[in-house]
Coordinates of C-alpha atoms in Angstrom, one line a residue:
X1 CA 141.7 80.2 69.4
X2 CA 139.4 79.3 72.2
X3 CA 136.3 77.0 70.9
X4 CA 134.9 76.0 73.8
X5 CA 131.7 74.3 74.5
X6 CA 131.4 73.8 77.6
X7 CA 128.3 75.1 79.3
X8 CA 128.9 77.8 81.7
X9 CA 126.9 77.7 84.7
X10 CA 127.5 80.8 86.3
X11 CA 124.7 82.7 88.6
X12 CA 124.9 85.3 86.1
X13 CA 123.7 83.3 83.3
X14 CA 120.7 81.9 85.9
X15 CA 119.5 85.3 85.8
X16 CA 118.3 85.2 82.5
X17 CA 114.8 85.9 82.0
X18 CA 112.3 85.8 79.2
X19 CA 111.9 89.6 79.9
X20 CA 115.4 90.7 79.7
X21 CA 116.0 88.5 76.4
X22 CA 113.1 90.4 74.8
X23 CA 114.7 93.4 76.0
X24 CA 117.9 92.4 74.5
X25 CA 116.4 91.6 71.4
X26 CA 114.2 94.1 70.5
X27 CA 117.1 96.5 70.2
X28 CA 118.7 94.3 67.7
X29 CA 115.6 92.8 66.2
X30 CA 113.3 95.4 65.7
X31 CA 115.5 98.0 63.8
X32 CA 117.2 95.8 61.7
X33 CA 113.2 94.1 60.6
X34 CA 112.1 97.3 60.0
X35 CA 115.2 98.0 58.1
X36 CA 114.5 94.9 55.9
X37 CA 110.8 95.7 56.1
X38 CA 111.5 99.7 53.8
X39 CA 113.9 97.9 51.8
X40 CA 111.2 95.2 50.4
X41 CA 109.2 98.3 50.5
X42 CA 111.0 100.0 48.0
X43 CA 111.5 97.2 45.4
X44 CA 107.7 96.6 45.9
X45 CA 107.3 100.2 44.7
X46 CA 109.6 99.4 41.7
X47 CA 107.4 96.4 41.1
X48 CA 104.3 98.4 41.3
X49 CA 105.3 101.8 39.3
X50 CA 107.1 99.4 36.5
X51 CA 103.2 96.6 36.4
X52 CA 101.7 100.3 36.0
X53 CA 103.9 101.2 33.4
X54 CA 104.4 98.5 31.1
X55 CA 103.9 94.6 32.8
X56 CA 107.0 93.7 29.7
X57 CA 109.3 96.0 31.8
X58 CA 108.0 94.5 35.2
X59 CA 109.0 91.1 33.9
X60 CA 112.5 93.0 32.7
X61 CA 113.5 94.4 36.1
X62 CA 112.7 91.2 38.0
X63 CA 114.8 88.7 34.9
X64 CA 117.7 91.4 35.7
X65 CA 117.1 91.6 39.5
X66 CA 119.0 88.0 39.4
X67 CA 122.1 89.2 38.4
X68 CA 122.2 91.4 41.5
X69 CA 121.0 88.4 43.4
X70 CA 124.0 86.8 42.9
X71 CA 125.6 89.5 44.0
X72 CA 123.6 90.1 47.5
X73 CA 124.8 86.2 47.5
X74 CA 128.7 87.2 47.8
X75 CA 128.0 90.1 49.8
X76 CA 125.3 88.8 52.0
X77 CA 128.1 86.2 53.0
X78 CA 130.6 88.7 53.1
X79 CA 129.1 90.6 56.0
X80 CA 127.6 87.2 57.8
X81 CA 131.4 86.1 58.4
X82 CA 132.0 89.7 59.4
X83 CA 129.3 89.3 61.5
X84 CA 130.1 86.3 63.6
X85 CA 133.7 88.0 64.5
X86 CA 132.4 91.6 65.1
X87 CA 129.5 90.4 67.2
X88 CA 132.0 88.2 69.1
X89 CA 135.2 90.5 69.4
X90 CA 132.7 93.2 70.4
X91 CA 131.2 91.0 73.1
X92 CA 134.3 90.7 74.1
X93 CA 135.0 94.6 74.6
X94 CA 137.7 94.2 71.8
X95 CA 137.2 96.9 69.5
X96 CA 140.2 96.9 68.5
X97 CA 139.8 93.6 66.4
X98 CA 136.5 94.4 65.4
X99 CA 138.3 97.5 63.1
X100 CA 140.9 95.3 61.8
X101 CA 137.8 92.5 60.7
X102 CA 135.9 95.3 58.8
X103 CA 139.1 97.0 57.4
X104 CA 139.9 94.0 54.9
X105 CA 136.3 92.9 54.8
X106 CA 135.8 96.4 53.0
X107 CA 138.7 95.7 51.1
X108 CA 137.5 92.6 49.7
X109 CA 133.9 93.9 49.2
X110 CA 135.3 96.5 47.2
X111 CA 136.8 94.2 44.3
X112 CA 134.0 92.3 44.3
X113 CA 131.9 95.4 43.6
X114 CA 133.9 96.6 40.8
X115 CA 133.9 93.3 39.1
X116 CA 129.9 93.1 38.8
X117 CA 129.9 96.3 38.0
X118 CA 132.2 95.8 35.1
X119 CA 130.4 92.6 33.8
X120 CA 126.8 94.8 34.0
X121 CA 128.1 97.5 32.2
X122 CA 130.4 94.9 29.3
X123 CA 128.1 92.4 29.1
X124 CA 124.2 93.2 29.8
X125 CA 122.7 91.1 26.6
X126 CA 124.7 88.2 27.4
X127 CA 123.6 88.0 30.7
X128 CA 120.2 89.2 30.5
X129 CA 120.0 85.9 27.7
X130 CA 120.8 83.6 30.7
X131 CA 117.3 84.4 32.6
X132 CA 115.0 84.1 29.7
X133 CA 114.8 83.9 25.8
X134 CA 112.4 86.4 25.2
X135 CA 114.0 89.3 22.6
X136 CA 112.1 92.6 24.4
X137 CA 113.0 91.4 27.8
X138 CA 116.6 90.4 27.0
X139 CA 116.4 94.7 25.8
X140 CA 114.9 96.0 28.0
X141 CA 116.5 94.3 30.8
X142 CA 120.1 94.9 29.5
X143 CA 119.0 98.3 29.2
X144 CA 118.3 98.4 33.3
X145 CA 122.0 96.7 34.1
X146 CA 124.0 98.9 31.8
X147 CA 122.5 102.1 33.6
X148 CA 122.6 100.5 37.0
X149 CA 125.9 98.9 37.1
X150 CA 127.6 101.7 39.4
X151 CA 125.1 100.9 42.1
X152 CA 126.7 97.5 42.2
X153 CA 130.0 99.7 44.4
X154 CA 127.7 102.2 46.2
X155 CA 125.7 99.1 47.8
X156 CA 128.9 97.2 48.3
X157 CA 130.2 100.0 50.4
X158 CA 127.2 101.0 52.2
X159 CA 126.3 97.7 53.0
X160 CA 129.5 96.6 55.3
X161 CA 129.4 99.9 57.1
X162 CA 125.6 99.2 58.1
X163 CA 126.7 95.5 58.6
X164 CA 129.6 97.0 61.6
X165 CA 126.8 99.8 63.0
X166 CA 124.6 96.8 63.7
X167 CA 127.1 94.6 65.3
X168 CA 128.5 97.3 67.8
X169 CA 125.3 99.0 69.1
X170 CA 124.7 100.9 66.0
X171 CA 121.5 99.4 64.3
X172 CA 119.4 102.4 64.6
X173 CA 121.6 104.5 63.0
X174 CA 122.0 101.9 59.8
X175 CA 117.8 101.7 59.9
X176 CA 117.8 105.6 59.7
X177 CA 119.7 105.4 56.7
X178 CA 118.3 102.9 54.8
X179 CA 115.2 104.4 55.3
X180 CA 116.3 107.9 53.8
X181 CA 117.6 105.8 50.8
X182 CA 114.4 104.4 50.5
X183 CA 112.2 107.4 51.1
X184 CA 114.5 108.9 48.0
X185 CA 114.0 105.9 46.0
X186 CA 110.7 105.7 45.6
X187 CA 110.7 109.8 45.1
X188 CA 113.0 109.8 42.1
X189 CA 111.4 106.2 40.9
X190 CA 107.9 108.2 40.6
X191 CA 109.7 110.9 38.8
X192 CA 111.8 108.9 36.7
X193 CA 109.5 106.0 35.7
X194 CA 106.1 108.2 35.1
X195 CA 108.2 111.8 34.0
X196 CA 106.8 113.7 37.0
X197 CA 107.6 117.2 37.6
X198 CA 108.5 117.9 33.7
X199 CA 111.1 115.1 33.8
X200 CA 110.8 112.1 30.9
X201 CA 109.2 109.1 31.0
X202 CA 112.1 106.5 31.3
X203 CA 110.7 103.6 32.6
X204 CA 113.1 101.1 32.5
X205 CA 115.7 103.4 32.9
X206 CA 114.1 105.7 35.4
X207 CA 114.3 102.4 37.7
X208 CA 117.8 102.1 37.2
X209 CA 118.4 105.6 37.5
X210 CA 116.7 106.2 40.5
X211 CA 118.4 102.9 42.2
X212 CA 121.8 105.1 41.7
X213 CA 120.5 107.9 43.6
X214 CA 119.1 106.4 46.2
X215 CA 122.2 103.7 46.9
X216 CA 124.5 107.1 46.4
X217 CA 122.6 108.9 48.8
X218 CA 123.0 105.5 51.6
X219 CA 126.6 105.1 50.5
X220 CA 127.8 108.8 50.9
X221 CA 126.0 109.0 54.6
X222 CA 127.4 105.6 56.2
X223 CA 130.6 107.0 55.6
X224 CA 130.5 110.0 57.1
X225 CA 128.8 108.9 59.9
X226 CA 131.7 105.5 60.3
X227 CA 134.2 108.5 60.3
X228 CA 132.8 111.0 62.3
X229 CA 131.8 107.8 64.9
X230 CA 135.0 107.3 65.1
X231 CA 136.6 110.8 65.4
X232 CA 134.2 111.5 68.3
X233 CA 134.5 108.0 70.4
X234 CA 138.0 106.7 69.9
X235 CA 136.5 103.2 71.4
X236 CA 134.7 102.8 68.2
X237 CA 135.9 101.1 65.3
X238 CA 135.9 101.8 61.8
X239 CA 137.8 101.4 58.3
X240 CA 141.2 102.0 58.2
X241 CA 143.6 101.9 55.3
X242 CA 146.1 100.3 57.3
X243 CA 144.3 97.8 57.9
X244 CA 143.5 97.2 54.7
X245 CA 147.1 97.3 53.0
X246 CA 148.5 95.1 56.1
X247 CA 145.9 93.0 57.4
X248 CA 145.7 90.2 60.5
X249 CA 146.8 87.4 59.4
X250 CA 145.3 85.2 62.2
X251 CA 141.9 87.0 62.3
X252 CA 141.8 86.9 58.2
X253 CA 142.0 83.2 58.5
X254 CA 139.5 83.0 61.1
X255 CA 137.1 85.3 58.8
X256 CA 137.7 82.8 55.6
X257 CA 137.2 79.8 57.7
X258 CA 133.8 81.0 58.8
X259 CA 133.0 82.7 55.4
X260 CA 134.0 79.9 53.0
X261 CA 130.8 77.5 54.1
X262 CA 128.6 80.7 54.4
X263 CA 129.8 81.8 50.8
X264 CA 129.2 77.7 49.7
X265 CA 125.4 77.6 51.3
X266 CA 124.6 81.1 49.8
X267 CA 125.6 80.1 46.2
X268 CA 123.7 77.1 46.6
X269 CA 120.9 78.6 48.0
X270 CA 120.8 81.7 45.7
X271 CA 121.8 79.7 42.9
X272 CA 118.9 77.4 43.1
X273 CA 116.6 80.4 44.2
X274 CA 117.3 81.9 40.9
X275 CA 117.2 78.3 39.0
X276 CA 113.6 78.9 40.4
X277 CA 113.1 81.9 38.8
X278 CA 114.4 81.2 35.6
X279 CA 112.3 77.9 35.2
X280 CA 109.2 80.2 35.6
X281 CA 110.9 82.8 32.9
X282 CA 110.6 80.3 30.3
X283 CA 107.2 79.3 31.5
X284 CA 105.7 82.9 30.0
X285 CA 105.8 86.5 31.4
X286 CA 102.4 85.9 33.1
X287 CA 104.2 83.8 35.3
X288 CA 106.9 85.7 35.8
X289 CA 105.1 88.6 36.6
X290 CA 103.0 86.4 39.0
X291 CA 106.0 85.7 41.0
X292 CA 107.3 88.9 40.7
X293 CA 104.2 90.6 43.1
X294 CA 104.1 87.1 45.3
X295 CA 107.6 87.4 46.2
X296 CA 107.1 91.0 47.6
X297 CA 104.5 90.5 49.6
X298 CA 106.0 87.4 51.0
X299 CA 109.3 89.3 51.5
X300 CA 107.8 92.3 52.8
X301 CA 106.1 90.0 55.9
X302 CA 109.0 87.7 56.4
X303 CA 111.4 91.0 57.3
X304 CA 110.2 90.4 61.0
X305 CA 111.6 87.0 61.2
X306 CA 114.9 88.4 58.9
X307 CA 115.4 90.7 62.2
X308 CA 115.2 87.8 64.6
X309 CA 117.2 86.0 62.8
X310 CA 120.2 88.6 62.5
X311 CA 119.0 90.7 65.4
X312 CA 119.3 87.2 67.2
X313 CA 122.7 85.8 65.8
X314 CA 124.4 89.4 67.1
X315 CA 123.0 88.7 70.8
X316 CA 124.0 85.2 70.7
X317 CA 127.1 85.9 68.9
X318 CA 127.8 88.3 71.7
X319 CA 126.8 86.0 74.7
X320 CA 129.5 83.1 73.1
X321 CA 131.8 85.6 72.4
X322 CA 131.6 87.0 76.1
X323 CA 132.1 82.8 77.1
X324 CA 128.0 82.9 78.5
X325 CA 127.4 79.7 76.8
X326 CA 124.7 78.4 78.8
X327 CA 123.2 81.9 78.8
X328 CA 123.5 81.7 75.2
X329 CA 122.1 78.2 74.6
X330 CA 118.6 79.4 76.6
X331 CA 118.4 82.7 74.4
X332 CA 118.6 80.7 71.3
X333 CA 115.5 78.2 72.5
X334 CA 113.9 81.4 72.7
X335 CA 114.4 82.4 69.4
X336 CA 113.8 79.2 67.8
X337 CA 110.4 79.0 69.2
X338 CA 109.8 82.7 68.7
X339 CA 111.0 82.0 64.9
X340 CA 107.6 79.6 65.0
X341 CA 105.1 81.3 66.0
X342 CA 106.3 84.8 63.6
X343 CA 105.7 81.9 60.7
X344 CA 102.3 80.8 62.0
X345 CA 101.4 84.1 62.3
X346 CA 102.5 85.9 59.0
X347 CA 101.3 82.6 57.1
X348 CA 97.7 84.0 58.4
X349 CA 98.5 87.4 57.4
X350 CA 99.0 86.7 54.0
X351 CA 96.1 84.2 53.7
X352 CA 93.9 88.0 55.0
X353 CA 95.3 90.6 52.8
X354 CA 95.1 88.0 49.5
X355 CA 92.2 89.3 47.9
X356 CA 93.3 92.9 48.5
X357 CA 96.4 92.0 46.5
X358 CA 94.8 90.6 43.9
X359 CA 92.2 93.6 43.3
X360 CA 95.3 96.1 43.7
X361 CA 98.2 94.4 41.9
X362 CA 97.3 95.8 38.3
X363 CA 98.5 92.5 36.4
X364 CA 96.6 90.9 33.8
X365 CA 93.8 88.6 33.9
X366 CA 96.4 85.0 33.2
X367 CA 99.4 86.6 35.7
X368 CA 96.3 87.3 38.3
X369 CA 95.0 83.7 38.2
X370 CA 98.1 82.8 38.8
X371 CA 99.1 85.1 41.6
X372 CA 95.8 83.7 43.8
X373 CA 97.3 80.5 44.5
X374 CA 100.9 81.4 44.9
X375 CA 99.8 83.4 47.3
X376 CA 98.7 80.4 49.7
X377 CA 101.5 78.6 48.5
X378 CA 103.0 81.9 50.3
X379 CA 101.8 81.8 53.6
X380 CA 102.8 78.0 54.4
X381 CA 106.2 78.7 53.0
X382 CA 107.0 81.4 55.2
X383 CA 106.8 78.9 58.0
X384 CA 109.9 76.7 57.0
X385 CA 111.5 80.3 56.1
X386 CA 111.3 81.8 59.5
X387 CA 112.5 78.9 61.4
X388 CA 115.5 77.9 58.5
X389 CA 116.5 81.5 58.5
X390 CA 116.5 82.1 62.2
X391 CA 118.9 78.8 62.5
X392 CA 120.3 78.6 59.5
X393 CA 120.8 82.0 58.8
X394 CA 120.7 83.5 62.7
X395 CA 121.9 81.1 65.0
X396 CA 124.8 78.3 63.5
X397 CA 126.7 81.1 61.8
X398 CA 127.1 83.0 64.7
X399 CA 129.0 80.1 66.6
X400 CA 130.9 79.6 63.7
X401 CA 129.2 76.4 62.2
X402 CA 127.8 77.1 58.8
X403 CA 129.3 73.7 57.5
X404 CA 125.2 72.4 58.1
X405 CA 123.8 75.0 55.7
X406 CA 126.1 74.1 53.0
X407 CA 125.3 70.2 53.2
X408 CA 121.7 71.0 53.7
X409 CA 121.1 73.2 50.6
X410 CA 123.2 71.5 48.2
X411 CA 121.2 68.5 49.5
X412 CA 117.6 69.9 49.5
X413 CA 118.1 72.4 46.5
X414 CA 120.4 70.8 43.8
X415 CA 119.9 66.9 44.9
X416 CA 116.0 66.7 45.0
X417 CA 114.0 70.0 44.3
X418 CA 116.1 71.5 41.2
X419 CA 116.3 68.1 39.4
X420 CA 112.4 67.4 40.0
X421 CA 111.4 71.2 39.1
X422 CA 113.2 71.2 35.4
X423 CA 111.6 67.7 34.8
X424 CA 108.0 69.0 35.7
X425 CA 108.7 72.0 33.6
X426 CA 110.7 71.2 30.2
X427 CA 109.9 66.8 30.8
X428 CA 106.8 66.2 31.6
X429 CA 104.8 69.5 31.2
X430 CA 103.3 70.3 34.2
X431 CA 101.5 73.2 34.7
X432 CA 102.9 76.4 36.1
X433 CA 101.1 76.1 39.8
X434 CA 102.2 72.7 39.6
X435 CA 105.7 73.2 39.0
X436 CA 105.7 76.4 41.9
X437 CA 104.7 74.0 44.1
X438 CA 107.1 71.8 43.8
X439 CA 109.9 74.6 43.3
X440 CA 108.1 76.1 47.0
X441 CA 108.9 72.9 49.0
X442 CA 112.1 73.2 49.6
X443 CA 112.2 75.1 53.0
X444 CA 109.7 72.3 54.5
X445 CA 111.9 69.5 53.3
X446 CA 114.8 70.3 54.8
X447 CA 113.3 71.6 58.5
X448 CA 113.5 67.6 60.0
X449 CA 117.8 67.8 59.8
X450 CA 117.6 72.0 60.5
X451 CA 115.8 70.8 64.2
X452 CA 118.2 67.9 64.4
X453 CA 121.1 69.9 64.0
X454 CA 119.9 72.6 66.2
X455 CA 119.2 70.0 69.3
X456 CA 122.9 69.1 68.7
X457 CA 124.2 72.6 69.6
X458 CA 127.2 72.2 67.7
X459 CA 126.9 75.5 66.7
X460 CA 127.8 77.1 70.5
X461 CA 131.4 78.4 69.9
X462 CA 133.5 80.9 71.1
X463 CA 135.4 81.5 68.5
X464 CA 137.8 84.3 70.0
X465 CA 141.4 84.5 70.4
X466 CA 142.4 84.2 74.1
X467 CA 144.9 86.9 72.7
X468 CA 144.0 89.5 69.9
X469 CA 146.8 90.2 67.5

């Protein structure tokens, strides 16, 4: 395996612009944001219908959202370490490798779908009793899992075919779909939740139902289109059973090596991301339901620097892959600073549209007074997210070093703000801004080592075979 860092100094590399890497980019960048962007969209719509509804099942839906956190965790890391060999092998011009990486990366995907689906549909109460110890949440969100738990394979599925369209040219054609399965989400959510069009009111339920549409729906068209891809341009990779039965050896080493650390930093990010959220469940639904509307707007923002941050990691990936390391070195100053600025800039959007989410957010009179200041907790966390996710999450996995993330969130999350945030809440009492403060600091705390690490560039690999097998 070649990891070489060498800088390369060819005159092709000295042709790099500021233009042509926002060219580059924007490709990448803009359809996969805007592909984050209508998928925030949609659970904000679920958040919405459901505070319209009945704020008890708001509160529900959100508790039960963490089990499939946990799951986005696995898969999220899944498809990053299919990521930083696709994007690689395909800068390359190997396709060839690419379809044996997403062969047993679909294989694997698919157990791990049909085990959370079988622990949603066995076990609801039990895990719904984890988040929170309120009786009529624990029901009704137990009530959301059980119906929802075959969405757990549909997304599992759909997800790693949109994860290889975006990593070989294809990340239009993934943003189409998502956006179809959103457009039919929110459709059938209306119908279900509020019994439009003659249907019953479900609530709960009508969530859950309408999640399985709509991920049916994204699952049945990314295969069709993988295959038919494939059928038409025999240069483009796709699943194959073969591969899947008798996979490479060499290149399913390289995929654990590289996935391992990624699957480490997202359990210990995600973990303590939902230790956060289950601190505020047993701080009252007001609080929960607080967070709840907070999150979405911040996550509906922060999708711009989710695409640079991807979009980024595949055009970097691509460059080391290709051995343009010095190329690839300047394109990721670029997106660092980039990464900045976004921050500064949707940190101001958020302080402008506050008072309009407040007046439109249809929460009570406690959960509101509570939502006004998370909000401007909101706009100078998004800062530390941009850049941490755009190096973090962008940039070091695609050279193959997510070792950093690991060390850095199990130190930031689990040694200091964990420890501190259930002694503010269950020790000494603090009040609920107080301890959301303290559970929002994590992102700036760990930004000093994130820059550190990033002037090392440790993270500029080539981490291709000199020969595919």
């Amino acid at each position: 395996m070649t990891r070489d860092t060498t800088m390369d100094t060819g005159a092709a590399d000295d042709r790099l612009t500021l233009r042509m890497f926002i060219s580059q980019l924007r490709p990448l960048a803009l359809p996969i944001a805007f592909q984050q962007f209508v998928l925030v969209l949609s659970n904000a719509c679920d958040v919405f219908m459901l505070a319209s509804a009945d704020q008890n099942a708001l509160s529900a839906v959100s508790l039960a959202a963490q089990f499939q956190f946990v799951f986005d965790l696995f898969l999220l890391a899944f498809t990053i370490g299919a990521s930083t060999l696709i994007a690689q092998y395909w800068g390359r011009g190997d396709a060839g490798a690419v379809g044996r990486v997403i062969s047993f990366v679909m294989g694997y995907t698919v157990v791990l779908s049909v085990m959370f689906v079988l622990l949603a549909a066995a076990i609801p109460m039990m895990l719904m009793r984890v988040t929170t110890n309120d009786p009529l949440l624990i029901d009704l969100g137990a009530q959301y899992l059980s119906a929802g738990a075959p969405a757990f394979l549909l997304i599992g599925i759909s997800q790693i075919n949109l994860c290889l369209f975006k990593n070989t040219g294809r990340a239009s054609t993934g943003t189409l779909i998502s956006v179809a399965g959103v457009f039919v989400h929110i459709m059938a959510s209306a119908m279900f939740i509020f019994g439009l069009l003659g249907l019953p009111r479900l609530g709960v339920m009508g969530a859950a139902i309408s999640t399985l549409i709509s991920r049916g729906v994204e699952c049945a068209w990314s295969m069709i289109v993988a295959t038919s891809d494939a059928r038409r341009r025999r240069a483009m990779p796709s699943v194959h059973w073969r591969y899947m039965r008798q996979p490479d050896h060499a290149l399913m080493r390289d995929y654990w090596r590289y996935t391992l650390p990624v699957l480490g930093n997202e359990i210990a990010w995600g973990g303590g991301f939902a230790t956060y959220t289950i601190i505020l469940g047993h701080l009252g639904s007001a609080a929960v339901a607080a967070n709840s509307v907070a999150n979405i707007v911040k996550d509906l923002l922060v999708c711009f620097t989710a695409g640079l941050g991807s979009g980024g990691g595949i055009l970097v990936g691509g460059m080391m892959g290709a051995g343009m390391l010095d190329r690839a070195r300047k394109a990721g100053g670029w997106l660092v600073r980039s990464a900045f600025v976004a921050g500064v800039a949707i940190g101001v959007v958020i302080l402008a549209i506050r008072p309009l989410v407040l007046h439109w957010s249809q929460l009570d009179a406690r959960a509101n007074a509570y939502l006004s200041p998370m909000l401007i907790v909101c706009a100078y966390y998004v800062i530390g997210k941009a850049v941490n996710s755009t190096t973090v999450g962008g940039l070091f996995p695609a050279g193959g070093d997510a070792r950093f993330g690991l060390i850095c969130d199990v130190v930031t999350i689990w040694l200091i703000v964990v420890p501190l945030g259930l002694c503010a809440a269950f020790v000494w009492h603090w009040p609920v801004m107080a301890v959301y403060v303290l559970l929002s600091a994590d992102e700036f705390i760990k930004m000093p080592a994130v820059f550190a690490h990033y002037r090392t560039y440790r993270w500029l690999n080539n981490v291709t075979h000199d020969e595919p097998q």
